[in-house]
């Protein structure tokens, strides 16, 4: 049966857009984006979802008063909408161990570096690219991984390397990593998941035919 996908966002939503486009063009097989949840009011990602006719919800932690109430609200939305796969696409809020344990190997995240470099707490958005440039690495990239209780610590599913060029700024590098890596590997992993092609054994993800 077709899998129902929820995408959790906080900002511009270019990865969400890549998923919407990939669903339209048939790159995502056996999956439908059924719900977009933002933890930021007015995030541009919500407009992208609405334009594509996808149901949206906004869940604000401050208004709900606690992490627990925030996560309970998200869980009830996911349950009501019969969601099979949760995609974190630029979702800038760390989910608790309790939340991640509710959905073992059913949450994926896209991270803008080659994990285990430049990841974990504090490494998000442009900060990741600032750190890569400050270290002087010559290659960076993006990773799509399962989400567990350790920030950016779940099993790696797909990675793609991206070259760092002389004169790169964090902004230039961020864009190159998105175009060359994130926008390709995220839809690819979603499609693999929806076709039941991902298996995990001893913390290693295997991709089936
Ligand atoms: C993306 O580069 C994504 O990989 C990153 O934030 C950006 C969101 O952009 N996510 C993280 O850093 C998570 N740790 P988008 O809203 O345009 O998809």
Coordinates of C-alpha atoms and ligand atoms in Angstrom, one line a residue:
X1 CA 0.0 0.0 0.0
X2 CA 1.1 3.6 -0.7
X3 CA 3.0 5.0 2.2
X4 CA 1.8 8.3 3.8
X5 CA 4.6 10.8 4.4
X6 CA 4.8 13.7 6.9
X7 CA 7.5 16.3 6.4
X8 CA 8.5 18.4 9.4
X9 CA 10.0 21.8 8.6
X10 CA 11.1 25.1 10.2
X11 CA 12.2 27.4 7.4
X12 CA 12.5 27.9 3.7
X13 CA 11.6 24.3 2.7
X14 CA 13.8 23.8 -0.3
X15 CA 14.1 20.1 0.7
X16 CA 10.4 19.9 1.0
X17 CA 10.1 21.4 -2.5
X18 CA 12.5 18.8 -3.8
X19 CA 10.2 16.1 -2.3
X20 CA 7.1 17.7 -3.8
X21 CA 8.8 17.8 -7.2
X22 CA 10.1 14.3 -6.9
X23 CA 6.6 13.0 -6.1
X24 CA 5.1 14.8 -9.1
X25 CA 7.8 13.5 -11.5
X26 CA 7.5 9.9 -10.2
X27 CA 10.9 9.7 -8.6
X28 CA 9.2 8.9 -5.3
X29 CA 7.5 5.5 -5.9
X30 CA 4.7 4.2 -3.6
X31 CA 4.6 7.3 -1.4
X32 CA 2.5 10.4 -1.0
X33 CA 3.3 13.6 1.0
X34 CA 0.2 13.8 3.1
X35 CA 1.1 16.3 5.8
X36 CA 3.5 19.1 6.4
X37 CA 4.1 20.2 10.0
X38 CA 6.0 23.4 10.9
X39 CA 7.3 24.4 14.3
X40 CA 7.6 28.0 13.1
X41 CA 4.7 30.2 12.3
X42 CA 4.7 31.6 8.7
X43 CA 7.6 29.4 7.6
X44 CA 7.9 29.7 3.8
X45 CA 7.8 25.9 3.6
X46 CA 4.1 26.1 4.6
X47 CA 3.4 28.1 1.5
X48 CA 5.2 25.6 -0.7
X49 CA 3.0 22.9 0.8
X50 CA -0.2 24.8 0.3
X51 CA 0.7 25.6 -3.3
X52 CA 1.0 21.8 -3.8
X53 CA -2.3 21.2 -2.2
X54 CA -0.8 19.4 0.9
X55 CA -2.4 19.7 4.3
X56 CA -0.4 21.8 6.7
X57 CA -0.2 22.2 10.5
X58 CA 1.8 24.6 12.7
X59 CA 2.8 23.4 16.2
X60 CA 4.5 26.0 18.4
X61 CA 6.4 24.7 21.5
X62 CA 6.0 28.0 23.4
X63 CA 2.3 28.1 23.0
X64 CA 2.0 24.5 24.2
X65 CA 4.2 25.1 27.2
X66 CA 6.5 22.1 27.2
X67 CA 8.5 19.7 25.0
X68 CA 6.2 16.9 26.1
X69 CA 3.0 18.8 25.0
X70 CA 4.7 19.8 21.8
X71 CA 5.6 16.3 20.9
X72 CA 2.2 14.9 22.1
X73 CA 0.6 17.3 19.6
X74 CA 2.9 16.2 16.8
X75 CA 2.2 12.5 17.6
X76 CA -1.5 13.0 17.6
X77 CA -1.3 14.7 14.2
X78 CA 0.8 11.9 12.8
X79 CA -1.6 9.3 14.2
X80 CA -4.7 11.1 12.9
X81 CA -3.2 11.3 9.4
X82 CA -2.0 7.6 9.3
X83 CA 1.6 8.6 8.7
X84 CA 4.1 5.8 7.9
X85 CA 7.2 7.9 7.3
X86 CA 8.4 11.1 9.1
X87 CA 10.9 13.2 7.2
X88 CA 12.8 15.9 9.0
X89 CA 13.6 18.5 6.2
X90 CA 15.3 21.5 7.8
X91 CA 13.4 20.8 11.1
X92 CA 15.4 22.8 13.7
X93 CA 14.0 21.3 16.9
X94 CA 15.6 18.3 18.6
X95 CA 13.1 15.5 19.3
X96 CA 13.2 13.6 22.6
X97 CA 14.3 10.0 23.1
X98 CA 10.6 9.2 23.9
X99 CA 9.5 10.6 20.6
X100 CA 12.2 8.9 18.5
X101 CA 11.5 5.6 20.2
X102 CA 7.8 5.9 19.2
X103 CA 8.9 5.6 15.6
X104 CA 11.9 3.3 15.3
X105 CA 13.4 3.4 11.8
X106 CA 10.5 5.5 10.6
X107 CA 12.0 9.0 11.0
X108 CA 14.7 10.2 8.6
X109 CA 16.7 13.4 8.5
X110 CA 18.8 15.2 6.0
X111 CA 22.0 16.7 7.3
X112 CA 24.3 19.1 5.3
X113 CA 27.6 17.3 6.0
X114 CA 29.2 13.9 5.7
X115 CA 28.4 12.4 9.1
X116 CA 30.2 11.9 11.4
X117 CA 31.9 15.2 10.5
X118 CA 30.2 18.5 11.5
X119 CA 27.1 17.0 13.2
X120 CA 25.4 16.8 16.5
X121 CA 24.2 19.5 18.8
X122 CA 24.8 23.0 17.5
X123 CA 25.5 21.9 14.0
X124 CA 22.6 23.0 11.9
X125 CA 22.0 25.1 8.8
X126 CA 24.8 27.6 7.9
X127 CA 26.8 26.7 11.1
X128 CA 27.6 23.3 9.5
X129 CA 29.2 25.0 6.4
X130 CA 31.0 27.6 8.5
X131 CA 32.6 24.8 10.5
X132 CA 33.6 22.8 7.4
X133 CA 35.2 25.9 5.9
X134 CA 36.9 26.8 9.2
X135 CA 38.4 23.3 9.3
X136 CA 39.6 23.5 5.7
X137 CA 38.2 20.2 4.6
X138 CA 38.3 19.9 0.8
X139 CA 35.2 17.7 0.5
X140 CA 31.9 17.9 2.3
X141 CA 28.4 16.7 1.4
X142 CA 25.1 15.6 2.8
X143 CA 23.8 12.6 4.7
X144 CA 20.3 11.1 5.0
X145 CA 20.0 9.0 8.1
X146 CA 17.5 7.4 10.4
X147 CA 16.7 9.4 13.5
X148 CA 17.3 8.0 17.0
X149 CA 17.8 9.6 20.4
X150 CA 21.3 10.9 19.6
X151 CA 21.3 14.1 17.5
X152 CA 22.5 13.1 14.0
X153 CA 23.5 9.7 15.5
X154 CA 21.1 7.3 13.7
X155 CA 22.1 4.8 11.0
X156 CA 23.4 6.4 7.8
X157 CA 21.2 5.6 4.7
X158 CA 22.8 7.6 1.8
X159 CA 25.6 10.1 1.5
X160 CA 26.8 12.3 -1.4
X161 CA 30.1 14.1 -1.5
X162 CA 30.5 17.7 -2.7
X163 CA 33.7 19.5 -3.5
X164 CA 34.7 22.7 -1.6
X165 CA 36.1 25.4 -3.9
X166 CA 38.5 28.2 -3.3
X167 CA 36.6 31.3 -2.3
X168 CA 33.6 29.5 -1.0
X169 CA 31.5 31.3 1.6
X170 CA 29.1 29.4 3.9
X171 CA 26.2 30.6 1.8
X172 CA 27.8 29.5 -1.5
X173 CA 28.7 26.1 0.0
X174 CA 25.3 25.6 1.5
X175 CA 23.7 26.1 -1.9
X176 CA 26.1 23.7 -3.7
X177 CA 25.5 21.0 -1.0
X178 CA 21.7 21.5 -1.5
X179 CA 21.8 21.4 -5.3
X180 CA 24.3 18.6 -5.7
X181 CA 23.5 16.4 -2.7
X182 CA 20.5 17.1 -0.5
X183 CA 17.8 17.6 -3.1
X184 CA 18.9 14.3 -4.8
X185 CA 19.5 11.9 -1.9
X186 CA 16.5 12.9 0.2
X187 CA 13.9 12.0 -2.4
X188 CA 15.9 8.9 -3.3
X189 CA 15.8 7.7 0.3
X190 CA 12.1 8.5 0.6
X191 CA 11.5 6.4 -2.5
X192 CA 13.6 3.5 -1.2
X193 CA 11.8 3.6 2.2
X194 CA 8.3 3.7 0.5
X195 CA 9.2 0.6 -1.5
X196 CA 10.4 -1.3 1.6
X197 CA 13.9 -1.5 0.2
X198 CA 15.8 -0.4 3.4
X199 CA 16.8 -2.9 6.0
X200 CA 18.9 -2.4 9.1
X201 CA 21.2 -5.0 10.7
X202 CA 23.8 -4.3 13.3
X203 CA 23.5 -0.6 12.8
X204 CA 24.2 -0.8 9.1
X205 CA 21.6 0.1 6.5
X206 CA 21.3 -2.3 3.5
X207 CA 19.6 -1.2 0.3
X208 CA 17.7 -3.9 -1.5
X209 CA 16.9 -4.2 -5.2
Ligands
LIG1 C1 19.2 22.2 4.9 O1 20.5 22.5 4.4 C2 19.2 21.0 5.8 O2 20.1 20.0 5.5 C3 19.6 21.7 7.1 O3 19.0 22.9 7.1 C4 18.7 23.3 5.7 C5 17.2 23.6 5.6 O4 16.9 24.1 4.3 N1 19.3 20.9 8.2 C6 20.1 20.8 9.3 O5 21.1 21.5 9.5 C7 19.6 19.8 10.4 N2 20.6 19.6 11.3 P1 15.4 24.0 3.7 O6 14.4 24.5 4.7 O7 15.5 24.9 2.5 O8 15.2 22.6 3.3

